[in-house]
Amino acid sequence: MNPCRTVETDTTLFILWLHSVPSSAAVIEWIHEPMSNTSTADRPAVSDSLGDRVRQNNAPSWILSARLDLLLIIGTPILLVPAVIAARADAGVRELVLLVTAIAAIGHHLPGMLRAYGDAALFRRFRVRFIAAPITFLLVAMMLDYSRNATKLLVLFWGTWHFLMQSYGFARIYDAKSKSFSNLTAWLDYGLCVSWFITFNLFDLEGFADSLLTLYASGLPLLPPRATNAFCYGWAIVTGLITVAFIGHHVLRFIEGKPVSYSKLMMLGAHLGLLGWVTLAMDDYILALGVFAIAHDIQYLAIVWEFNRRRMTQLERSPGLLSALFRPERSMIILYIGLVTAYGFLELVDENYDGKIQPLALLLTVSTLLHYYYDGFIWKVRERSNQDTLGLSAENTSGTGFHYSSAVNHVAKWLLFGTPVVLLVLADHQRPPLPVECLNVISISPRSTRGHKELGTMYVMTGQFERAVPHLKHRTELKPNDADAWYQLGAVLIEMGRTEEAASALKRAVDIQPDYPEAQKKLDEVQSDF
């Protein structure tokens, strides 16, 4: 699987999930509801009473509607919890979730592409970008094809930024809907999202260890363990202080009778809560990544559908695919989901492509990079056309104050993107981790299994079984429910002639994952020798 797409997930689960809701027809009908009207004219007159001001300023406000927001934006992380629990308990369910994740990895790119090339006004304004970007990213993808490590790091950093900016964007829209347009509030929203996303990445044991090994393979010198851990805990303290400031600021606004968006607070709590749970409490790194990405994609598809529908309604004389697709009809919603799913199925075609050049893999990598890039500017809430479509007025859209000229801003971003990519490709050693790098990662993150796994595997490959066993055993101690860890330990013990211990390890692997034919075969062979 191309690593540029394993970081994302998407819509196929959305389809399955809609059909699993007790009344999926009702869900479809909800999508026809207009977004809630939050204009000042429709609000009741403000009373001089503090209690009246608090009630009127803090009434929940929504992007789509109350039910749709609670279902598809705020409540999505919570509704995914049962799927996560089932996937952790049953290997078959886990494989299904990962299959859905793989199919859906590309799907949610499509709606943004449709708007970029189907909205005539938007295309005229940014035509240079829309023409130059695919060519540029094709060249980047061809360059990244020679550097797997550079690809992983690019997607890690840009993907994390992409995810956190979606949460921040929702926060700003909810505040604007609630008539809360304080710059300090915007800064605290921004700080909260950035600090917590980075914190979860730093304390995600397997993800952080994997990132360190990838950085080392790309030329980064070994980090001193004590200083690295001090930085991680220092960042956690900063995150805590920002969180306290965020809470205190909103409490003070509530006491003063100023607008506070409860919808925003619920959304941020659900988003950060899910991210914290899957990264800190789950030991399955791939599943954790997929679950959070699925939540991200469902939210994205929901708001993009409503945005494009309203946009096409505003542009009364706008013939073409976009106007036809985003009509407020049930059949169009089904077609929308079907197109997104079909686009996502290109991932499976790529998985089964045996050619050496793999042009489809390059195409899908370009799709991922374009998705990240286009989403950085076509949905900006500061844009007047986006404000009109979302039902916001210009004075409602406070931000963090980063308002440089378009040309300067864009050149700076391209330099920020291009320079690290070139350096990473040039510095990539194109080799597996070295023993000293694995030992460094173990020192920095002793509860991570990645360093032990890599080091144990290296010793096995060189026939140093006695040196491999302690690391493989430590891996099973850290992850006692990892069938692969027990299988690898059992296979090495067989090579060493320690058949009784091998049988015990292999039996544990089969008990954890009954449909593990390799482990069952080796177990049968060992037991037949007794």
C-alpha angles and dihedrals in degrees: 000000000000107000089218088072104035088077091065137058139176161145112007088078087050089060094046090045094051089053091049093057110102091242108025090166088060090051090053090049091052090062089067091062114105120241114271115271110241100165118141091240092063095049118099117256113278116250125215089236115105090220092053091048092050093050095046097042095046102044107132114264126197141208098212105005135303095269096041094047092049091047105039107022113021101025100039095093091051094047090054093058095087090052090052093049091049092048092051092050100044125043091206092056089047091054090049092051091048091048090052088047092053094047092045097046093096102028101087091055089074101072092054091048090050091054094044093054100024102049101082095197092050092046093051091052097048100024094129091055094044092051099040099040098068091050092046094048092046088059089046091050091051089051093047090051086075094050118051091174093054089050093052093049094045092052092043094056099034092040092052090049091048092052096046093046090055089056090046091048092053089049092054093048092050091050091049090050088053092049090246107140106156116144090216090056090051092050092049091049089051094046092048093053096044096044097047095044090052091044092054090049092050094049096040095108100204096034094050092047091049091050092050093052090048091050091049091051087051093057104270111144118241113280118231106250097221095047091045093051090045089054092049094051091042090054089050089055091050089050090052092051092049090049092051090049090048093051094043092050093052093045090052091049090051092050091049091051094245122143117281119180109227088183090059093048091051091047095050091045092052095044097047092039093056092044091050093048097049095044102040104028102034121076094196103089097186094048092046092052092048095049094052091046090051090055089048092051097048090052091047095050092048097052094039091053092052093042094051092044092054092042092055090047089056091049096061094176100047109120120187143075095310094054091046095046100045098053114132094252131120092233090056091053090053090047090049092054090044094053092048090050093047090052089050091053089069084081091067091049089054092048090058097041110114099184120121097229097042099197091182090060089055090048092053092046088053089049091055094048092046090050091055092044100045093045087058092070115008094070100040110144090214089068110101094221090053091048091053092048093049092046095248130137122225095250090055096067109081119171143178094279099255097138107144123155114286094243096048092044093050096046090050092051093049091051089048089052102038102043097058092043093055093044093049093050092048094046097044108121092200092219140111119263117287122235092247090054092050091050089050091052090048089053093050096041108021093170092057118098096204096085093046091048094051094043093047091048092050091052091048092051090054094045095250095135096158090057092044098054098069091053094045091049091049088053091056090048091053093044108025091169096054106111092191091056092053092045093052091048092049093049091053093047089054090055089052093050094245093133100164093054089043092053091050092051093046092048089053090052092051092046090054095044112020092184093063104118096180092054092044092050094051091045091054090049093050094046092049088060094057 
